[in-house]
Structure formats: C-alpha cells, structure tokens
Amino acid sequence: DAMVIQNPRYQVTQFGKPVTLSCSQTLNHNVMYWYQQKSSQAPKLLFHYYDKDFNNEADTPDNFQSRRPNTSFCFLDIRSPGLGDAAMYLCATSRDAGLGGYEQFFGPGTRLTVL
Amino acid sequence: AQSVTQLGSHVSVSEGALVLLRCNYSSSVPPYLFWYVQYPNQGLQLLLKYTSAATLVKGINGFEAEFKKSETSFHLTKPSAHMSDAAEYFCAVGGNNRLAFGKGNQVVVIP
C-alpha cells in the first residue's frame, strides 16, 4: 500500500544534542510537510516543500531545519533541542493543489522526548 | 486568511447515541474542508472531505458531514457512537498548499 513512513516512531535525545527525524513516502506526491504537535493541540505547520522549493513558516524557530534530497524522502533536523521541543512530529504529503484539492496524507508520527 | 472554529474541546457521548461535532469555517473563496481523526500516538487519518462535488459527504467509519454555505458550517455526525470512536477529531480548511486546523475535539464514549 502507498503510504507515509516515519522513523523512528520514538526518539529520545538530550538537551542540546542534534537530532534528525526522517520521513519517506511511496505516494509520489510533490508536496511534503512537517508539523509539530504538542499534547492536546492541533498540529502546527513548521515548513513544507513544494518539489524542491522550501517554504518556511514565519514563526518556525531557526533551530528547526529540513532537507529533501529527493521526491521520496524528507528530513527534519533539530539543531539544539530544548525541553520545549518535546512533541509529536508529523510528516504529511499531498499532491499539487491543482490536481485534486488539498488532502494531506499523514505518517504515524515520531514522538520526541528531550532529557 | 482561511480558518475553522471548533467549539468545546471535550465531547462526551453515550455508546449508541448521536455524535455531533461542530465546525464553522471562514474563507473568502469556495473552501476545501476536511475532517481528520487521530487516535493516541498515531498520525491523522482522513475521515472525509468536501471539494464542492456534493454538500452531504460520506466518510469512513459511518461518519458524514454536511456543507452549509449559508451557515459557513461543516458539522460532522455519526448516528450511533461506538467505543472505537473515542479519539481526537480535527476540522481543517485547505488553501495555498496548507491546512488550517481547528483546535480539535476530544471525543469520549461512555459505555
């Protein structure tokens, strides 16, 4: 089945130690998103890629970076995690808006714990 | 800017009773509207979407939603709640390759 895969599902890191979360997709979608979701809150968009074009949200801290080496993979890098960065990180994909609306397909998420 | 409003963060419903989750949208253009469900420690799963084809939209797991332009609403319903419906539900409006989510409703099903 076509899907969005996130690894690892659970990640523990230390305060200030860089961490990378990964996302891959078999849907061949050209748009990929990273969200941060804290407990009992809606997902908050950090940034998205439209093909290779990176689109950062205005309020995303510089501590968060992303890479998309090819259509299938996208990475979220947290350069110096703080305690406030502990959250669920969700990856999502969608087709170009012009080809069928804005439905996004989500991965299962990576829960990040910062010690 | 497009936005949605969901009122009442926690919704309790008895097993077998009607589930009704309210969503009102704000959009200057015909909206794309979505309902997603999230189970604990999982990603979001699409329940249904409105893309202007029909005002009454049927989704998975027995859920449906009706688009009412005059009321700027897209309320989610299910005639009979099941224990497996306990989850968080998000309404969202789409535009510019992004979704604007509501704050969500945590649904608790009482046996």
PDB file of C-alpha atoms in Angstrom:
ATOM      1  CA  ASP A   1       0.000   0.000   0.000  1.00  0.00           C
ATOM      2  CA  ALA A   2       1.123   3.510  -0.731  1.00  0.00           C
ATOM      3  CA  MET A   3       1.999   5.265   2.467  1.00  0.00           C
ATOM      4  CA  VAL A   4       3.936   7.777   4.503  1.00  0.00           C
ATOM      5  CA  ILE A   5       6.572   6.266   6.774  1.00  0.00           C
ATOM      6  CA  GLN A   6       8.291   7.937   9.683  1.00  0.00           C
ATOM      7  CA  ASN A   7      11.340   6.716  11.520  1.00  0.00           C
ATOM      8  CA  PRO A   8      11.897   6.306  14.318  1.00  0.00           C
ATOM      9  CA  ARG A   9       8.470   6.211  15.980  1.00  0.00           C
ATOM     10  CA  TYR A  10      10.022   7.208  19.284  1.00  0.00           C
ATOM     11  CA  GLN A  11      13.181   9.254  19.704  1.00  0.00           C
ATOM     12  CA  VAL A  12      14.892  10.238  22.923  1.00  0.00           C
ATOM     13  CA  THR A  13      17.604  12.880  22.833  1.00  0.00           C
ATOM     14  CA  GLN A  14      19.488  15.008  25.297  1.00  0.00           C
ATOM     15  CA  PHE A  15      19.119  18.716  25.735  1.00  0.00           C
ATOM     16  CA  GLY A  16      21.206  20.414  23.054  1.00  0.00           C
ATOM     17  CA  LYS A  17      22.100  17.223  21.160  1.00  0.00           C
ATOM     18  CA  PRO A  18      21.202  17.414  17.455  1.00  0.00           C
ATOM     19  CA  VAL A  19      18.577  15.002  16.241  1.00  0.00           C
ATOM     20  CA  THR A  20      17.229  14.051  12.815  1.00  0.00           C
ATOM     21  CA  LEU A  21      13.804  12.647  12.085  1.00  0.00           C
ATOM     22  CA  SER A  22      13.059  11.031   8.765  1.00  0.00           C
ATOM     23  CA  CYS A  23      10.046  10.681   6.531  1.00  0.00           C
ATOM     24  CA  SER A  24       9.581   8.726   3.338  1.00  0.00           C
ATOM     25  CA  GLN A  25       6.630   8.346   1.012  1.00  0.00           C
ATOM     26  CA  THR A  26       5.576   5.944  -1.702  1.00  0.00           C
ATOM     27  CA  LEU A  27       2.735   8.168  -2.938  1.00  0.00           C
ATOM     28  CA  ASN A  28       4.949  10.170  -5.314  1.00  0.00           C
ATOM     29  CA  HIS A  29       3.429  13.390  -4.006  1.00  0.00           C
ATOM     30  CA  ASN A  30       5.263  16.565  -4.776  1.00  0.00           C
ATOM     31  CA  VAL A  31       4.415  18.384  -1.547  1.00  0.00           C
ATOM     32  CA  MET A  32       5.804  17.272   1.833  1.00  0.00           C
ATOM     33  CA  TYR A  33       5.090  18.863   5.204  1.00  0.00           C
ATOM     34  CA  TRP A  34       6.464  18.805   8.730  1.00  0.00           C
ATOM     35  CA  TYR A  35       4.204  19.536  11.673  1.00  0.00           C
ATOM     36  CA  GLN A  36       4.846  19.823  15.379  1.00  0.00           C
ATOM     37  CA  GLN A  37       2.029  18.671  17.647  1.00  0.00           C
ATOM     38  CA  LYS A  38       2.033  19.146  21.388  1.00  0.00           C
ATOM     39  CA  SER A  39      -0.310  17.398  23.748  1.00  0.00           C
ATOM     40  CA  SER A  40      -3.997  18.193  23.208  1.00  0.00           C
ATOM     41  CA  GLN A  41      -3.204  20.731  20.492  1.00  0.00           C
ATOM     42  CA  ALA A  42      -3.696  20.907  16.762  1.00  0.00           C
ATOM     43  CA  PRO A  43      -0.715  20.215  14.517  1.00  0.00           C
ATOM     44  CA  LYS A  44       1.394  23.300  13.867  1.00  0.00           C
ATOM     45  CA  LEU A  45       2.974  23.603  10.438  1.00  0.00           C
ATOM     46  CA  LEU A  46       6.740  24.133  10.594  1.00  0.00           C
ATOM     47  CA  PHE A  47       7.523  24.145   6.867  1.00  0.00           C
ATOM     48  CA  HIS A  48       6.789  22.402   3.624  1.00  0.00           C
ATOM     49  CA  TYR A  49       8.472  21.525   0.366  1.00  0.00           C
ATOM     50  CA  TYR A  50       6.798  22.043  -2.973  1.00  0.00           C
ATOM     51  CA  ASP A  51       9.048  19.810  -5.048  1.00  0.00           C
ATOM     52  CA  LYS A  52      12.473  21.238  -4.149  1.00  0.00           C
ATOM     53  CA  ASP A  53      11.173  24.633  -3.108  1.00  0.00           C
ATOM     54  CA  PHE A  54      11.392  25.119   0.655  1.00  0.00           C
ATOM     55  CA  ASN A  55       8.645  27.133   2.363  1.00  0.00           C
ATOM     56  CA  ASN A  56       9.292  28.105   5.951  1.00  0.00           C
ATOM     57  CA  GLU A  57       6.542  29.317   8.266  1.00  0.00           C
ATOM     58  CA  ALA A  58       7.260  32.767   9.659  1.00  0.00           C
ATOM     59  CA  ASP A  59       7.186  31.613  13.283  1.00  0.00           C
ATOM     60  CA  THR A  60       9.282  28.457  12.901  1.00  0.00           C
ATOM     61  CA  PRO A  61      12.419  28.782  15.048  1.00  0.00           C
ATOM     62  CA  ASP A  62      15.809  28.704  13.308  1.00  0.00           C
ATOM     63  CA  ASN A  63      16.586  25.645  15.413  1.00  0.00           C
ATOM     64  CA  PHE A  64      14.441  23.635  13.000  1.00  0.00           C
ATOM     65  CA  GLN A  65      15.805  22.821   9.562  1.00  0.00           C
ATOM     66  CA  SER A  66      14.738  20.485   6.796  1.00  0.00           C
ATOM     67  CA  ARG A  67      16.191  18.674   3.822  1.00  0.00           C
ATOM     68  CA  ARG A  68      14.545  16.977   0.897  1.00  0.00           C
ATOM     69  CA  PRO A  69      17.183  15.115  -1.120  1.00  0.00           C
ATOM     70  CA  ASN A  70      14.629  13.556  -3.491  1.00  0.00           C
ATOM     71  CA  THR A  71      10.883  13.190  -4.031  1.00  0.00           C
ATOM     72  CA  SER A  72      10.552  10.293  -1.610  1.00  0.00           C
ATOM     73  CA  PHE A  73      12.477  11.489   1.431  1.00  0.00           C
ATOM     74  CA  CYS A  74      12.335  14.453   3.741  1.00  0.00           C
ATOM     75  CA  PHE A  75      14.267  15.062   6.971  1.00  0.00           C
ATOM     76  CA  LEU A  76      13.659  17.268   9.972  1.00  0.00           C
ATOM     77  CA  ASP A  77      16.798  18.414  11.782  1.00  0.00           C
ATOM     78  CA  ILE A  78      16.620  19.948  15.231  1.00  0.00           C
ATOM     79  CA  ARG A  79      19.993  21.529  15.793  1.00  0.00           C
ATOM     80  CA  SER A  80      19.870  22.080  19.550  1.00  0.00           C
ATOM     81  CA  PRO A  81      16.742  20.571  21.076  1.00  0.00           C
ATOM     82  CA  GLY A  82      15.317  22.265  24.117  1.00  0.00           C
ATOM     83  CA  LEU A  83      12.818  20.888  26.597  1.00  0.00           C
ATOM     84  CA  GLY A  84      10.095  22.825  24.787  1.00  0.00           C
ATOM     85  CA  ASP A  85      10.742  20.876  21.603  1.00  0.00           C
ATOM     86  CA  ALA A  86       9.421  17.666  23.098  1.00  0.00           C
ATOM     87  CA  ALA A  87       6.411  16.860  20.962  1.00  0.00           C
ATOM     88  CA  MET A  88       4.989  14.592  18.285  1.00  0.00           C
ATOM     89  CA  TYR A  89       6.389  15.405  14.850  1.00  0.00           C
ATOM     90  CA  LEU A  90       4.165  14.575  11.938  1.00  0.00           C
ATOM     91  CA  CYS A  91       5.118  14.279   8.298  1.00  0.00           C
ATOM     92  CA  ALA A  92       2.461  14.635   5.620  1.00  0.00           C
ATOM     93  CA  THR A  93       2.275  14.666   1.842  1.00  0.00           C
ATOM     94  CA  SER A  94      -0.129  15.938  -0.774  1.00  0.00           C
ATOM     95  CA  ARG A  95      -0.467  16.333  -4.480  1.00  0.00           C
ATOM     96  CA  ASP A  96      -0.176  19.709  -6.061  1.00  0.00           C
ATOM     97  CA  ALA A  97      -3.318  21.621  -5.083  1.00  0.00           C
ATOM     98  CA  GLY A  98      -4.348  21.873  -8.705  1.00  0.00           C
ATOM     99  CA  LEU A  99      -4.673  18.109  -9.102  1.00  0.00           C
ATOM    100  CA  GLY A 100      -7.348  17.231  -6.603  1.00  0.00           C
ATOM    101  CA  GLY A 101      -7.612  19.529  -3.679  1.00  0.00           C
ATOM    102  CA  TYR A 102      -5.585  19.833  -0.583  1.00  0.00           C
ATOM    103  CA  GLU A 103      -5.982  16.451   1.088  1.00  0.00           C
ATOM    104  CA  GLN A 104      -2.897  15.594   3.106  1.00  0.00           C
ATOM    105  CA  PHE A 105      -1.751  12.093   3.962  1.00  0.00           C
ATOM    106  CA  PHE A 106      -0.076  11.752   7.336  1.00  0.00           C
ATOM    107  CA  GLY A 107       2.555   9.434   8.663  1.00  0.00           C
ATOM    108  CA  PRO A 108       2.266   7.835  12.121  1.00  0.00           C
ATOM    109  CA  GLY A 109       4.497  10.456  13.713  1.00  0.00           C
ATOM    110  CA  THR A 110       7.690  10.470  15.741  1.00  0.00           C
ATOM    111  CA  ARG A 111       7.378  11.233  19.423  1.00  0.00           C
ATOM    112  CA  LEU A 112      10.415  13.167  20.573  1.00  0.00           C
ATOM    113  CA  THR A 113      11.480  13.208  24.202  1.00  0.00           C
ATOM    114  CA  VAL A 114      14.170  15.650  25.336  1.00  0.00           C
ATOM    115  CA  LEU A 115      16.001  14.828  28.571  1.00  0.00           C
TER     116      LEU A 115
ATOM    117  CA  ALA B   1      -6.898  34.068   5.763  1.00  0.00           C
ATOM    118  CA  GLN B   2      -8.834  30.836   5.968  1.00  0.00           C
ATOM    119  CA  SER B   3      -9.697  29.398   9.356  1.00  0.00           C
ATOM    120  CA  VAL B   4     -12.009  26.986  11.126  1.00  0.00           C
ATOM    121  CA  THR B   5     -13.545  27.088  14.581  1.00  0.00           C
ATOM    122  CA  GLN B   6     -14.335  24.055  16.679  1.00  0.00           C
ATOM    123  CA  LEU B   7     -16.050  24.699  19.978  1.00  0.00           C
ATOM    124  CA  GLY B   8     -15.930  22.530  23.073  1.00  0.00           C
ATOM    125  CA  SER B   9     -12.609  20.753  23.377  1.00  0.00           C
ATOM    126  CA  HIS B  10     -14.075  17.672  25.101  1.00  0.00           C
ATOM    127  CA  VAL B  11     -17.236  15.961  23.923  1.00  0.00           C
ATOM    128  CA  SER B  12     -18.796  13.089  25.852  1.00  0.00           C
ATOM    129  CA  VAL B  13     -21.290  10.830  24.145  1.00  0.00           C
ATOM    130  CA  SER B  14     -23.002   7.647  25.253  1.00  0.00           C
ATOM    131  CA  GLU B  15     -22.433   4.499  23.273  1.00  0.00           C
ATOM    132  CA  GLY B  16     -25.189   4.245  20.664  1.00  0.00           C
ATOM    133  CA  ALA B  17     -26.024   7.964  20.796  1.00  0.00           C
ATOM    134  CA  LEU B  18     -25.586  10.561  18.080  1.00  0.00           C
ATOM    135  CA  VAL B  19     -22.137  12.039  17.634  1.00  0.00           C
ATOM    136  CA  LEU B  20     -22.189  15.707  16.574  1.00  0.00           C
ATOM    137  CA  LEU B  21     -19.030  17.757  16.214  1.00  0.00           C
ATOM    138  CA  ARG B  22     -19.375  21.329  15.046  1.00  0.00           C
ATOM    139  CA  CYS B  23     -17.096  23.148  12.652  1.00  0.00           C
ATOM    140  CA  ASN B  24     -17.510  26.626  11.235  1.00  0.00           C
ATOM    141  CA  TYR B  25     -15.209  27.974   8.571  1.00  0.00           C
ATOM    142  CA  SER B  26     -14.073  31.341   7.337  1.00  0.00           C
ATOM    143  CA  SER B  27     -12.942  31.573   3.745  1.00  0.00           C
ATOM    144  CA  SER B  28     -13.083  34.208   1.025  1.00  0.00           C
ATOM    145  CA  VAL B  29     -13.103  31.560  -1.701  1.00  0.00           C
ATOM    146  CA  PRO B  30     -15.007  28.277  -2.056  1.00  0.00           C
ATOM    147  CA  PRO B  31     -13.333  26.147   0.571  1.00  0.00           C
ATOM    148  CA  TYR B  32     -11.868  22.697   0.643  1.00  0.00           C
ATOM    149  CA  LEU B  33     -12.933  21.260   4.018  1.00  0.00           C
ATOM    150  CA  PHE B  34     -11.726  18.180   5.838  1.00  0.00           C
ATOM    151  CA  TRP B  35     -12.335  16.148   8.950  1.00  0.00           C
ATOM    152  CA  TYR B  36      -9.444  14.141  10.332  1.00  0.00           C
ATOM    153  CA  VAL B  37      -9.362  11.676  13.221  1.00  0.00           C
ATOM    154  CA  GLN B  38      -6.349  10.994  15.426  1.00  0.00           C
ATOM    155  CA  TYR B  39      -6.020   8.015  17.741  1.00  0.00           C
ATOM    156  CA  PRO B  40      -3.498   8.122  20.595  1.00  0.00           C
ATOM    157  CA  ASN B  41       0.122   8.167  19.436  1.00  0.00           C
ATOM    158  CA  GLN B  42      -0.837   7.997  15.789  1.00  0.00           C
ATOM    159  CA  GLY B  43      -0.938  10.335  12.823  1.00  0.00           C
ATOM    160  CA  LEU B  44      -4.044  11.944  11.416  1.00  0.00           C
ATOM    161  CA  GLN B  45      -6.381   9.885   9.259  1.00  0.00           C
ATOM    162  CA  LEU B  46      -8.771  11.463   6.800  1.00  0.00           C
ATOM    163  CA  LEU B  47     -12.430  10.833   7.652  1.00  0.00           C
ATOM    164  CA  LEU B  48     -13.956  12.782   4.800  1.00  0.00           C
ATOM    165  CA  LYS B  49     -13.520  15.848   2.634  1.00  0.00           C
ATOM    166  CA  TYR B  50     -15.665  18.426   0.889  1.00  0.00           C
ATOM    167  CA  THR B  51     -14.470  19.594  -2.516  1.00  0.00           C
ATOM    168  CA  SER B  52     -17.704  21.102  -3.909  1.00  0.00           C
ATOM    169  CA  ALA B  53     -18.996  17.933  -5.585  1.00  0.00           C
ATOM    170  CA  ALA B  54     -21.823  17.280  -3.102  1.00  0.00           C
ATOM    171  CA  THR B  55     -22.948  19.042   0.041  1.00  0.00           C
ATOM    172  CA  LEU B  56     -23.529  15.823   2.001  1.00  0.00           C
ATOM    173  CA  VAL B  57     -20.268  13.959   2.260  1.00  0.00           C
ATOM    174  CA  LYS B  58     -19.992  10.404   3.496  1.00  0.00           C
ATOM    175  CA  GLY B  59     -16.772   9.217   5.031  1.00  0.00           C
ATOM    176  CA  ILE B  60     -15.253   6.208   6.690  1.00  0.00           C
ATOM    177  CA  ASN B  61     -16.465   4.515   9.871  1.00  0.00           C
ATOM    178  CA  GLY B  62     -20.067   5.693   9.378  1.00  0.00           C
ATOM    179  CA  PHE B  63     -19.309   9.413   9.634  1.00  0.00           C
ATOM    180  CA  GLU B  64     -20.783  12.063   7.395  1.00  0.00           C
ATOM    181  CA  ALA B  65     -20.730  15.838   7.181  1.00  0.00           C
ATOM    182  CA  GLU B  66     -22.927  18.421   5.523  1.00  0.00           C
ATOM    183  CA  PHE B  67     -21.597  21.573   3.929  1.00  0.00           C
ATOM    184  CA  LYS B  68     -23.896  24.533   4.535  1.00  0.00           C
ATOM    185  CA  LYS B  69     -22.702  27.666   2.826  1.00  0.00           C
ATOM    186  CA  SER B  70     -25.398  29.864   4.394  1.00  0.00           C
ATOM    187  CA  GLU B  71     -24.201  28.862   7.848  1.00  0.00           C
ATOM    188  CA  THR B  72     -20.493  28.536   6.925  1.00  0.00           C
ATOM    189  CA  SER B  73     -20.592  25.172   8.632  1.00  0.00           C
ATOM    190  CA  PHE B  74     -19.314  21.657   8.059  1.00  0.00           C
ATOM    191  CA  HIS B  75     -20.541  19.675  11.049  1.00  0.00           C
ATOM    192  CA  LEU B  76     -19.563  16.032  11.498  1.00  0.00           C
ATOM    193  CA  THR B  77     -22.123  13.443  12.560  1.00  0.00           C
ATOM    194  CA  LYS B  78     -22.455   9.751  13.217  1.00  0.00           C
ATOM    195  CA  PRO B  79     -25.851   8.281  14.110  1.00  0.00           C
ATOM    196  CA  SER B  80     -24.624   5.789  16.679  1.00  0.00           C
ATOM    197  CA  ALA B  81     -21.397   6.126  18.633  1.00  0.00           C
ATOM    198  CA  HIS B  82     -19.152   3.135  19.118  1.00  0.00           C
ATOM    199  CA  MET B  83     -16.434   2.706  21.716  1.00  0.00           C
ATOM    200  CA  SER B  84     -13.874   2.716  18.901  1.00  0.00           C
ATOM    201  CA  ASP B  85     -14.880   6.304  18.039  1.00  0.00           C
ATOM    202  CA  ALA B  86     -13.043   7.600  21.097  1.00  0.00           C
ATOM    203  CA  ALA B  87     -10.347   9.802  19.564  1.00  0.00           C
ATOM    204  CA  GLU B  88      -9.482  13.392  18.711  1.00  0.00           C
ATOM    205  CA  TYR B  89     -11.193  14.964  15.727  1.00  0.00           C
ATOM    206  CA  PHE B  90      -9.892  17.920  13.755  1.00  0.00           C
ATOM    207  CA  CYS B  91     -11.699  20.044  11.226  1.00  0.00           C
ATOM    208  CA  ALA B  92      -9.491  21.768   8.657  1.00  0.00           C
ATOM    209  CA  VAL B  93      -9.765  24.137   5.705  1.00  0.00           C
ATOM    210  CA  GLY B  94      -7.307  23.913   2.823  1.00  0.00           C
ATOM    211  CA  GLY B  95      -5.682  26.560   0.673  1.00  0.00           C
ATOM    212  CA  ASN B  96      -2.263  27.572  -0.707  1.00  0.00           C
ATOM    213  CA  ASN B  97      -0.916  24.075  -0.183  1.00  0.00           C
ATOM    214  CA  ARG B  98      -1.588  24.162   3.533  1.00  0.00           C
ATOM    215  CA  LEU B  99      -4.271  23.204   6.006  1.00  0.00           C
ATOM    216  CA  ALA B 100      -5.613  25.402   8.777  1.00  0.00           C
ATOM    217  CA  PHE B 101      -6.750  23.161  11.622  1.00  0.00           C
ATOM    218  CA  GLY B 102      -9.296  23.791  14.302  1.00  0.00           C
ATOM    219  CA  LYS B 103      -8.313  23.166  17.919  1.00  0.00           C
ATOM    220  CA  GLY B 104      -9.842  19.708  17.890  1.00  0.00           C
ATOM    221  CA  ASN B 105     -12.497  17.815  19.820  1.00  0.00           C
ATOM    222  CA  GLN B 106     -11.553  15.015  22.173  1.00  0.00           C
ATOM    223  CA  VAL B 107     -14.435  12.537  21.996  1.00  0.00           C
ATOM    224  CA  VAL B 108     -15.094  10.300  24.971  1.00  0.00           C
ATOM    225  CA  VAL B 109     -17.564   7.451  24.538  1.00  0.00           C
ATOM    226  CA  ILE B 110     -19.377   6.376  27.687  1.00  0.00           C
ATOM    227  CA  PRO B 111     -20.443   2.728  27.848  1.00  0.00           C
TER     228      PRO B 111
END
